[in-house]
Short mmCIF file of C-alpha atoms in Angstrom, two decimals:
data_model
loop_
_atom_site.label_atom_id
_atom_site.label_comp_id
_atom_site.label_asym_id
_atom_site.label_seq_id
_atom_site.Cartn_x
_atom_site.Cartn_y
_atom_site.Cartn_z
CA MET T 1 121.55 95.40 110.44
CA LEU T 2 119.75 92.57 109.17
CA MET T 3 117.30 93.77 106.62
CA LEU T 4 115.15 90.80 105.62
CA LYS T 5 111.66 91.18 103.96
CA SER T 6 109.08 88.99 104.31
CA HIS T 7 109.40 86.83 101.16
CA PHE T 8 113.12 85.31 102.52
CA ARG T 9 113.94 83.36 105.58
CA VAL T 10 116.55 82.02 107.61
CA ASN T 11 116.90 77.90 107.30
CA ARG T 12 118.30 75.74 110.82
CA ALA T 13 122.10 75.81 109.09
CA GLY T 14 121.52 79.47 109.16
CA HIS T 15 121.57 80.05 105.49
CA LEU T 16 119.23 82.63 103.68
CA VAL T 17 116.21 81.09 101.70
CA CYS T 18 114.91 82.20 98.99
CA GLY T 19 110.80 80.67 97.13
CA GLY T 20 111.64 78.72 99.25
CA VAL T 21 114.78 77.32 98.43
CA ASP T 22 118.20 77.15 100.13
CA THR T 23 120.94 79.87 98.84
CA VAL T 24 123.73 77.99 99.21
CA GLU T 25 122.51 75.01 97.13
CA LEU T 26 121.09 77.27 94.64
CA CYS T 27 124.76 78.19 93.69
CA GLU T 28 126.31 74.75 94.62
CA GLU T 29 124.14 73.64 91.74
CA PHE T 30 124.28 76.66 89.67
CA GLY T 31 127.40 78.68 90.51
CA THR T 32 128.08 82.40 90.91
CA PRO T 33 127.66 84.67 90.72
CA LEU T 34 123.83 84.38 90.22
CA TYR T 35 120.31 86.49 89.71
CA VAL T 36 117.13 84.78 91.52
CA MET T 37 114.18 85.69 90.52
CA ASP T 38 111.22 84.87 93.20
CA GLU T 39 107.98 84.16 90.95
CA GLU T 40 105.38 84.31 94.02
CA ARG T 41 107.04 87.86 95.01
CA ILE T 42 105.96 88.89 91.67
CA ARG T 43 103.16 88.31 91.53
CA GLU T 44 102.40 89.22 95.18
CA ASN T 45 103.69 92.97 93.81
CA TYR T 46 101.51 93.24 90.90
CA ARG T 47 98.51 92.05 92.69
CA ARG T 48 99.43 94.54 95.53
CA PHE T 49 99.36 97.55 92.60
CA LEU T 50 96.39 96.69 90.64
CA ARG T 51 94.24 95.77 94.12
CA ALA T 52 95.48 99.41 95.42
CA PHE T 53 94.20 101.07 92.65
CA GLY T 54 91.67 99.33 91.02
CA ARG T 55 89.48 99.21 93.93
CA ARG T 56 88.89 102.82 92.89
CA ARG T 57 89.07 103.36 89.28
CA ARG T 58 89.95 101.05 85.44
CA VAL T 59 93.38 101.18 85.38
CA LEU T 60 96.00 98.78 82.71
CA LEU T 61 99.08 98.05 84.61
CA CYS T 62 102.44 98.52 81.65
CA TYR T 63 105.04 96.32 83.09
CA ALA T 64 107.91 98.93 82.23
CA LEU T 65 110.59 95.98 80.87
CA LYS T 66 113.09 98.49 81.12
CA ALA T 67 113.44 97.61 84.69
CA ASN T 68 113.94 93.65 84.27
CA SER T 69 113.47 91.91 80.33
CA ASN T 70 113.91 88.32 80.92
CA SER T 71 111.25 86.66 78.81
CA ALA T 72 110.40 84.18 82.09
CA VAL T 73 109.55 87.83 84.32
CA VAL T 74 107.63 89.49 81.50
CA ARG T 75 105.72 86.24 80.87
CA ILE T 76 105.07 85.91 84.61
CA LEU T 77 103.31 89.23 84.47
CA ALA T 78 101.66 88.58 81.23
CA THR T 79 99.80 85.68 83.18
CA GLU T 80 98.83 88.03 85.79
CA GLY T 81 97.32 90.57 82.92
CA ALA T 82 99.66 92.89 82.61
CA GLY T 83 100.77 95.13 79.75
CA ALA T 84 104.03 96.57 78.55
CA ASP T 85 105.93 99.92 78.53
CA VAL T 86 108.51 99.29 76.25
CA SER T 87 110.90 102.27 74.61
CA SER T 88 113.15 99.45 72.35
CA GLU T 89 112.26 97.24 69.45
CA ASN T 90 113.43 94.25 71.14
CA GLU T 91 111.45 95.79 74.30
CA LEU T 92 108.53 95.23 72.06
CA ARG T 93 109.45 91.55 70.57
CA ILE T 94 109.98 90.84 73.86
CA ALA T 95 106.63 91.58 75.37
CA LEU T 96 105.12 90.21 72.43
CA GLY T 97 106.58 86.66 72.67
CA ALA T 98 106.11 86.54 76.42
CA GLY T 99 101.79 87.06 75.33
CA ILE T 100 101.10 90.92 75.87
CA PRO T 101 98.98 92.31 73.18
CA GLY T 102 100.39 95.21 71.13
CA GLU T 103 97.22 97.60 72.16
CA LYS T 104 98.05 96.45 75.70
CA MET T 105 101.50 98.06 75.23
CA VAL T 106 102.83 101.96 75.33
CA PHE T 107 106.29 102.46 73.21
CA ASN T 108 107.27 105.28 75.55
CA GLY T 109 111.17 107.24 74.16
CA ASN T 110 112.64 110.32 73.22
CA LEU T 111 114.28 107.88 69.61
CA LYS T 112 112.37 105.66 68.25
CA THR T 113 113.99 105.01 64.98
CA GLU T 114 111.88 103.98 61.66
CA GLY T 115 111.92 100.30 61.67
CA GLU T 116 111.09 100.60 65.27
CA LEU T 117 107.96 102.78 64.79
CA ARG T 118 106.81 100.21 61.51
CA LEU T 119 107.07 97.60 63.99
CA ALA T 120 104.79 99.34 66.62
CA LEU T 121 102.35 100.69 64.12
CA LYS T 122 102.11 96.41 62.72
CA HIS T 123 101.16 95.91 66.42
CA GLY T 124 98.74 98.50 67.05
CA VAL T 125 101.45 99.49 69.77
CA THR T 126 99.94 102.70 71.30
CA ILE T 127 103.14 105.29 70.13
CA ASN T 128 104.22 107.86 72.87
CA ILE T 129 104.93 110.67 70.47
CA ASP T 130 107.65 112.85 72.35
CA SER T 131 108.68 115.50 69.30
CA PHE T 132 107.26 117.44 66.56
CA GLN T 133 110.07 115.27 64.04
CA GLU T 134 108.79 111.99 65.34
CA LEU T 135 105.24 112.99 65.41
CA GLU T 136 105.81 113.39 61.25
CA VAL T 137 107.47 110.83 60.92
CA VAL T 138 104.71 108.92 62.65
CA GLY T 139 101.93 110.45 60.17
CA ARG T 140 104.64 109.44 57.12
CA LEU T 141 104.18 105.88 57.94
CA ALA T 142 101.12 105.52 59.08
CA GLU T 143 99.84 107.22 55.69
CA LYS T 144 102.14 105.29 54.06
CA THR T 145 101.24 101.90 55.43
CA GLY T 146 97.83 102.20 55.43
CA LYS T 147 97.79 101.99 59.36
CA GLU T 148 96.12 104.20 61.79
CA ALA T 149 98.79 105.33 64.54
CA ARG T 150 97.04 105.20 68.02
CA VAL T 151 99.14 108.18 69.70
CA SER T 152 99.79 110.06 73.11
CA PHE T 153 101.79 113.02 73.88
CA ARG T 154 104.61 112.53 76.60
CA ILE T 155 104.25 116.01 78.16
CA ASN T 156 107.32 117.92 80.61
CA PRO T 157 104.31 118.93 83.61
CA ASP T 158 107.66 120.27 85.78
CA VAL T 159 107.65 118.22 89.20
CA ARG T 160 110.62 117.87 90.88
CA ALA T 161 110.48 114.58 92.50
CA PRO T 162 112.71 113.77 95.28
CA THR T 163 115.35 111.32 93.50
CA HIS T 164 118.52 110.58 92.11
CA PRO T 165 119.36 113.91 89.16
CA TYR T 166 120.07 111.09 86.72
CA ILE T 167 116.33 109.31 87.47
CA ALA T 168 114.30 112.58 87.76
CA THR T 169 112.69 112.81 84.48
CA GLY T 170 109.85 115.54 84.71
CA LEU T 171 111.93 118.78 84.88
CA ARG T 172 111.74 121.13 82.21
CA GLU T 173 115.56 120.63 81.67
CA SER T 174 114.71 116.96 80.98
CA LYS T 175 115.52 115.58 77.54
CA PHE T 176 111.97 114.12 77.56
CA GLY T 177 108.42 115.27 76.56
CA PHE T 178 106.34 118.42 75.73
CA ASP T 179 107.03 121.25 77.75
CA VAL T 180 103.64 122.22 78.97
CA LYS T 181 104.55 125.63 80.27
CA SER T 182 105.46 126.89 76.74
CA GLY T 183 102.57 125.72 75.41
CA GLU T 184 104.58 123.52 73.36
CA ALA T 185 102.62 120.31 75.29
CA LEU T 186 99.26 122.07 73.33
CA GLU T 187 100.54 122.53 70.20
CA ALA T 188 101.48 119.13 70.06
CA TYR T 189 97.59 118.23 70.28
CA ARG T 190 97.05 120.57 67.98
CA ARG T 191 99.35 119.24 64.76
CA ALA T 192 98.12 115.88 65.53
CA LYS T 193 94.01 116.22 65.62
CA GLY T 194 94.67 117.36 62.12
CA MET T 195 96.89 115.01 60.55
CA LYS T 196 95.10 112.07 58.68
CA ASN T 197 96.36 107.93 59.45
CA VAL T 198 96.71 109.31 63.23
CA ARG T 199 93.96 109.19 66.16
CA THR T 200 95.16 111.24 68.91
CA VAL T 201 93.77 108.25 72.11
CA GLY T 202 95.96 109.85 75.49
CA ILE T 203 98.47 111.75 77.32
CA HIS T 204 101.86 110.24 79.35
CA ALA T 205 104.11 111.71 81.84
CA HIS T 206 106.67 110.38 83.76
CA ILE T 207 108.64 112.43 87.07
CA GLY T 208 111.59 110.14 87.78
CA SER T 209 112.23 106.72 89.75
CA GLN T 210 112.62 105.72 93.23
CA ILE T 211 110.22 108.00 94.95
CA LEU T 212 108.73 106.82 98.21
CA ASP T 213 106.86 109.83 99.17
CA PRO T 214 103.36 110.46 97.67
CA SER T 215 103.28 114.26 97.00
CA PRO T 216 105.29 114.65 93.41
CA PHE T 217 102.50 112.05 92.12
CA VAL T 218 99.79 113.83 93.76
CA GLU T 219 101.06 116.84 92.12
CA GLU T 220 102.22 115.04 88.54
CA ALA T 221 98.33 114.40 88.28
CA GLU T 222 96.93 117.20 89.33
CA LYS T 223 99.32 119.67 86.30
CA VAL T 224 98.75 116.03 83.45
CA MET T 225 94.78 116.47 84.27
CA GLU T 226 94.85 120.80 83.84
CA VAL T 227 96.08 119.85 80.26
CA VAL T 228 93.91 117.26 79.93
CA ALA T 229 91.01 119.81 80.36
CA GLN T 230 93.10 122.60 77.91
CA VAL T 231 93.21 119.19 75.00
CA ARG T 232 89.49 118.60 75.85
CA GLU T 233 88.86 122.07 74.41
CA LEU T 234 90.59 121.87 71.56
CA GLY T 235 88.17 119.13 70.82
CA ILE T 236 89.61 116.36 71.74
CA GLU T 237 88.37 113.32 74.04
CA LEU T 238 90.97 111.02 75.34
CA GLU T 239 90.86 107.89 75.97
CA PHE T 240 93.50 107.24 78.94
CA VAL T 241 95.64 109.24 81.15
CA ASP T 242 99.25 107.50 82.08
CA LEU T 243 100.66 109.08 84.76
CA GLY T 244 104.20 106.72 84.10
CA GLY T 245 105.77 104.23 86.97
CA GLY T 246 108.14 105.81 89.71
CA VAL T 247 107.44 104.46 92.62
CA GLY T 248 109.98 102.93 94.99
CA ILE T 249 111.17 100.61 97.22
CA PRO T 250 113.11 100.21 100.51
CA TYR T 251 116.55 99.29 99.18
CA ARG T 252 117.88 100.95 103.43
CA PRO T 253 117.00 99.41 106.64
CA GLU T 254 115.50 103.23 108.45
CA GLU T 255 113.51 103.83 104.76
CA ARG T 256 110.24 102.68 104.87
CA GLU T 257 107.99 101.56 101.89
CA VAL T 258 105.20 103.47 100.04
CA ASP T 259 101.92 103.18 100.64
CA LEU T 260 100.42 102.45 97.78
CA GLU T 261 97.03 102.78 99.43
CA GLU T 262 97.48 106.37 100.26
CA LEU T 263 98.84 107.09 97.41
CA ALA T 264 96.32 105.43 95.43
CA GLY T 265 93.50 107.33 97.14
CA ARG T 266 95.27 111.13 96.67
CA VAL T 267 96.17 110.12 93.00
CA VAL T 268 92.15 108.75 92.07
CA SER T 269 90.50 111.39 93.63
CA THR T 270 92.46 114.26 92.20
CA VAL T 271 92.22 113.20 88.75
CA GLU T 272 88.14 112.43 89.65
CA ARG T 273 87.83 115.98 91.08
CA VAL T 274 89.47 117.53 87.50
CA GLU T 275 86.75 115.78 85.89
CA ARG T 276 84.20 115.97 87.84
CA GLU T 277 84.61 120.00 87.67
CA LYS T 278 85.34 119.54 83.98
CA GLY T 279 82.54 117.46 83.29
CA MET T 280 84.85 115.25 81.16
CA HIS T 281 84.37 111.59 81.48
CA LYS T 282 86.72 109.04 83.51
CA HIS T 283 89.96 107.96 81.55
CA LEU T 284 91.35 104.84 81.70
CA LEU T 285 93.91 105.19 84.02
CA VAL T 286 97.52 103.20 83.14
CA PHE T 287 100.70 103.54 85.26
CA GLU T 288 103.97 101.96 84.70
CA PRO T 289 105.49 100.35 87.46
CA GLY T 290 108.93 98.35 87.32
CA ARG T 291 111.12 98.40 90.12
CA TYR T 292 108.16 98.25 92.41
CA LEU T 293 107.09 94.79 90.79
CA VAL T 294 110.68 93.13 90.54
CA GLY T 295 113.09 94.82 92.31
CA ASP T 296 112.88 92.96 95.94
CA ALA T 297 112.03 89.86 93.95
CA GLY T 298 115.36 89.53 92.59
CA ILE T 299 118.32 88.68 94.69
CA LEU T 300 122.28 88.47 93.41
CA LEU T 301 124.54 85.55 95.28
CA ALA T 302 128.27 86.20 94.41
CA ARG T 303 131.51 84.17 95.77
CA VAL T 304 133.62 86.25 98.31
CA GLU T 305 137.47 85.09 96.75
CA TYR T 306 139.65 86.70 98.81
CA THR T 307 140.15 89.33 101.79
CA LYS T 308 142.28 91.51 102.92
CA GLU T 309 143.44 93.47 106.03
CA ARG T 310 144.15 97.17 106.61
CA ARG T 311 144.93 98.51 110.05
CA ASP T 312 143.15 101.08 111.54
CA LEU T 313 140.67 100.81 108.38
CA PRO T 314 137.50 98.27 106.88
CA ARG T 315 138.46 95.05 106.35
CA TRP T 316 137.77 94.10 102.17
CA ILE T 317 136.37 91.25 100.56
CA SER T 318 136.63 90.59 97.10
CA LEU T 319 133.42 88.92 94.80
CA ASP T 320 133.00 87.29 92.15
CA ALA T 321 130.29 89.86 90.98
CA GLY T 322 131.03 93.73 90.72
CA MET T 323 129.85 96.54 88.33
CA ASN T 324 129.89 94.42 85.51
CA ALA T 325 126.68 92.50 86.91
CA LEU T 326 125.52 95.63 89.29
CA ILE T 327 125.91 98.84 87.82
CA ARG T 328 123.86 100.94 90.11
CA PRO T 329 126.42 101.52 93.25
CA ALA T 330 128.73 102.60 91.00
CA LEU T 331 126.77 104.78 88.80
CA TYR T 332 124.16 106.14 91.73
CA GLY T 333 125.90 105.90 94.20
CA ALA T 334 122.86 103.31 95.36
CA TYR T 335 122.52 101.22 98.04
CA HIS T 336 122.07 98.02 98.15
CA HIS T 337 121.35 96.25 101.43
CA ILE T 338 124.24 92.96 101.89
CA GLU T 339 124.64 90.52 103.91
CA LEU T 340 126.20 86.67 104.37
CA ALA T 341 123.90 84.26 102.55
CA ASN T 342 125.49 81.02 104.70
CA LYS T 343 126.30 82.75 107.89
CA MET T 344 123.17 84.65 108.49
CA ASN T 345 122.52 83.73 111.93
CA LEU T 346 125.68 85.19 112.75
CA GLU T 347 126.22 88.39 114.09
CA ASN T 348 127.30 91.53 111.97
CA ASP T 349 130.34 92.72 113.48
CA THR T 350 133.14 93.34 111.07
CA LEU T 351 133.55 96.90 109.40
CA THR T 352 133.52 95.08 105.61
CA ASN T 353 134.03 97.07 102.25
CA VAL T 354 132.58 94.75 99.65
CA ALA T 355 134.94 94.97 96.09
CA GLY T 356 134.06 93.74 93.04
CA PRO T 357 136.39 92.07 90.89
CA LEU T 358 137.49 94.27 87.92
CA CYS T 359 140.06 96.61 87.83
CA GLU T 360 137.91 100.15 88.80
CA SER T 361 138.38 101.71 92.12
CA ALA T 362 134.74 102.35 91.30
CA ASP T 363 133.75 98.72 91.37
CA PHE T 364 132.09 98.37 94.79
CA LEU T 365 129.05 97.04 96.25
CA GLY T 366 129.04 98.41 99.42
CA LYS T 367 131.30 100.33 101.88
CA GLU T 368 131.35 100.19 105.35
CA ARG T 369 128.99 97.23 105.94
CA LEU T 370 128.96 95.52 109.07
CA LEU T 371 129.30 91.85 108.09
CA PRO T 372 129.87 88.36 110.22
CA ARG T 373 133.62 87.92 109.51
CA ALA T 374 134.38 86.54 105.82
CA GLU T 375 136.05 84.29 105.18
CA ARG T 376 137.03 82.61 101.23
CA GLY T 377 134.63 80.19 99.92
CA ASP T 378 131.14 82.31 101.89
CA LEU T 379 128.42 83.56 99.97
CA ALA T 380 127.46 87.17 99.93
CA VAL T 381 124.13 88.28 99.01
CA ILE T 382 123.17 91.61 97.86
CA PHE T 383 119.28 92.19 97.88
CA ASP T 384 117.37 94.25 95.91
CA VAL T 385 118.50 93.72 92.14
CA GLY T 386 115.77 92.66 90.43
CA ALA T 387 115.20 96.03 88.79
CA TYR T 388 118.03 97.50 86.91
CA GLY T 389 120.82 95.03 87.46
CA LEU T 390 121.07 92.48 85.00
CA SER T 391 119.31 94.67 82.70
CA MET T 392 122.48 97.26 83.35
CA SER T 393 124.87 94.57 83.67
CA ASN T 394 127.72 94.89 80.96
CA GLN T 395 130.87 92.78 79.65
CA HIS T 396 133.47 94.92 81.57
CA THR T 397 137.34 93.59 81.22
CA ALA T 398 135.38 90.62 79.03
CA LYS T 399 133.53 89.48 82.37
CA PRO T 400 130.57 87.13 81.36
CA ARG T 401 127.29 88.44 82.37
CA PRO T 402 125.65 86.37 84.91
CA ALA T 403 123.48 83.45 84.87
CA MET T 404 119.75 83.69 86.37
CA VAL T 405 117.13 81.45 88.08
CA MET T 406 113.97 81.60 88.95
CA VAL T 407 112.83 80.42 92.73
CA ARG T 408 108.89 79.19 93.13
CA ARG T 409 107.63 77.26 95.86
CA GLY T 410 111.12 75.20 96.58
CA ARG T 411 111.46 74.38 92.91
CA ALA T 412 114.06 76.22 91.10
CA ALA T 413 114.93 76.39 87.05
CA LEU T 414 117.38 78.25 84.77
CA VAL T 415 116.19 81.33 82.73
CA ARG T 416 119.02 82.55 81.99
CA ARG T 417 122.07 80.73 80.93
CA ARG T 418 125.48 82.38 81.54
CA GLU T 419 127.53 84.11 79.26
CA THR T 420 130.43 81.86 78.01
CA PHE T 421 133.81 83.30 76.65
CA ARG T 422 132.23 82.35 72.56
CA ASP T 423 128.87 84.93 73.43
CA LEU T 424 131.61 87.43 74.33
CA THR T 425 133.75 86.99 70.92
CA ARG T 426 130.85 85.07 68.37
CA LEU T 427 130.67 89.15 66.67
CA ASP T 428 133.83 90.02 66.37
CA LEU T 429 135.76 90.17 63.06
CA LEU T 430 138.99 90.80 61.83
CA PRO T 431 139.97 92.81 59.29
CA PRO T 432 141.13 90.94 56.05
CA TRP T 433 144.88 92.60 56.10
CA LEU T 434 144.63 90.99 59.85
CA ARG T 435 143.81 87.66 59.03
#
C-alpha cells in the first residue's frame, strides 16, 4: 500500500521527489546510505503546532533536540522562534550555536553532571530538577558561582499512555520525576522555597512518546494543574507549566494524524478551567515537540546491493543501511514505511523482507512488505526517519554513519558529512606494550 504524504511527489520518471529534488539524483551526487531532511516540511510542522496552541494561549515550543540534533535542523527551528529542550551538555551547546538563547531552554534528564549544571547556570537555562540530590547539587553550585538557578520540577503524574513500554515515561515506576501520589513532588517544592540562589519558576511532566490519542494529554494536564494549585498553597507562584512532548506521527498507512486543533482545545480548556476555579493567573504553557516537528520531514535512502530468493517465503533484499543507520525497527519493533524510490509508479506486488548489511538477525528494516520486484542497484526509501534516525545511529561492525542533506525548493546541500575510516579510528590508542 503506497503511503505518500503531501510534501512528496512522483515525477515522470517514476522517481520520488522530496523538497523539489529527485531522490535518485541526490544519491548519484551524495551516495548512499543518505538521510534527507526537507526544510519546508520542518517549518510547516512547527507553524501548524504553534498555530493550534498559540491562537488559544501564550505558549513556548521548546524543540526536543534528542529527536535530531543536527545543527542545520536546530538552526531552522531557531529562526522560527523555537526554544530548546536539551538533555546533555552537547545538546545545550548545539542549541546555543544555532542561536537559541539560554532563557528559552529547558534542561531535562534524570542525570545532569556538575559540569552540565554549571553550563546551564552560566547561560540562564531553566534546570528541570529530577531528584532531591540534584536539587542539593544545583543549590550548592548556584551559591558557589553566585548565579540564580531557575528551576522547575519534573513530576510523575502516573498517566498510562498507549505507546511502547520503552518510551512510556509518565508511570509511577518510571525512573523519571518526583512521585505525586506519595507527596514527594510537593516536598521538593517546599525544600526549594527555602534555598538561597534558587528560584522556582515552573513545573514539568512528560508522559511518553509517539502518542496519537489526545486523551492522555488531557489527563496529564488535569493532574499537573492539580499539583500547580497545591504548589500555590505553599506560597509559590509558578511562571510556566511545561507539559512536555510526545505528540506522535502516523508511521503506518492505516494510522491517522493527531488532530492538533482538538488536542489544543481540550488541553488548553482543561488548564484554564483549573486556573479559573483556583483563582490563578494564566501561566505560560510550554511544550517540547520533537518527533512531530522533524519526524516526517526525513527519509533514508539506501541502495539495494543483493537479492535472495526463498521458495515459499518472502524474497530478501539487502540494503547498504540497516540497524546501524536506523535502529528503531530492531530496538522497538517500530514500523517504517518502505518503497522503491526509483520505481514509485510500479505495482507493489512482491512480498519482500528488507535486510541491512550487519551480521545480526535483528538487522532488518521491514518484513513481509509488498514492494515492486527489487533488483540490484535499485533505491529503497525508508520514510519518517527525521526523528530518532541519525540521532540513534551507531557504528556496528565499523560501519560509518550516513551523510545527511537538506533539501529546499529544488536545492540540496550537505549538512552532515559521511563518516570515514579516519572518523571511526581517530580516538583509538594503543597501549605502550602493543606499539
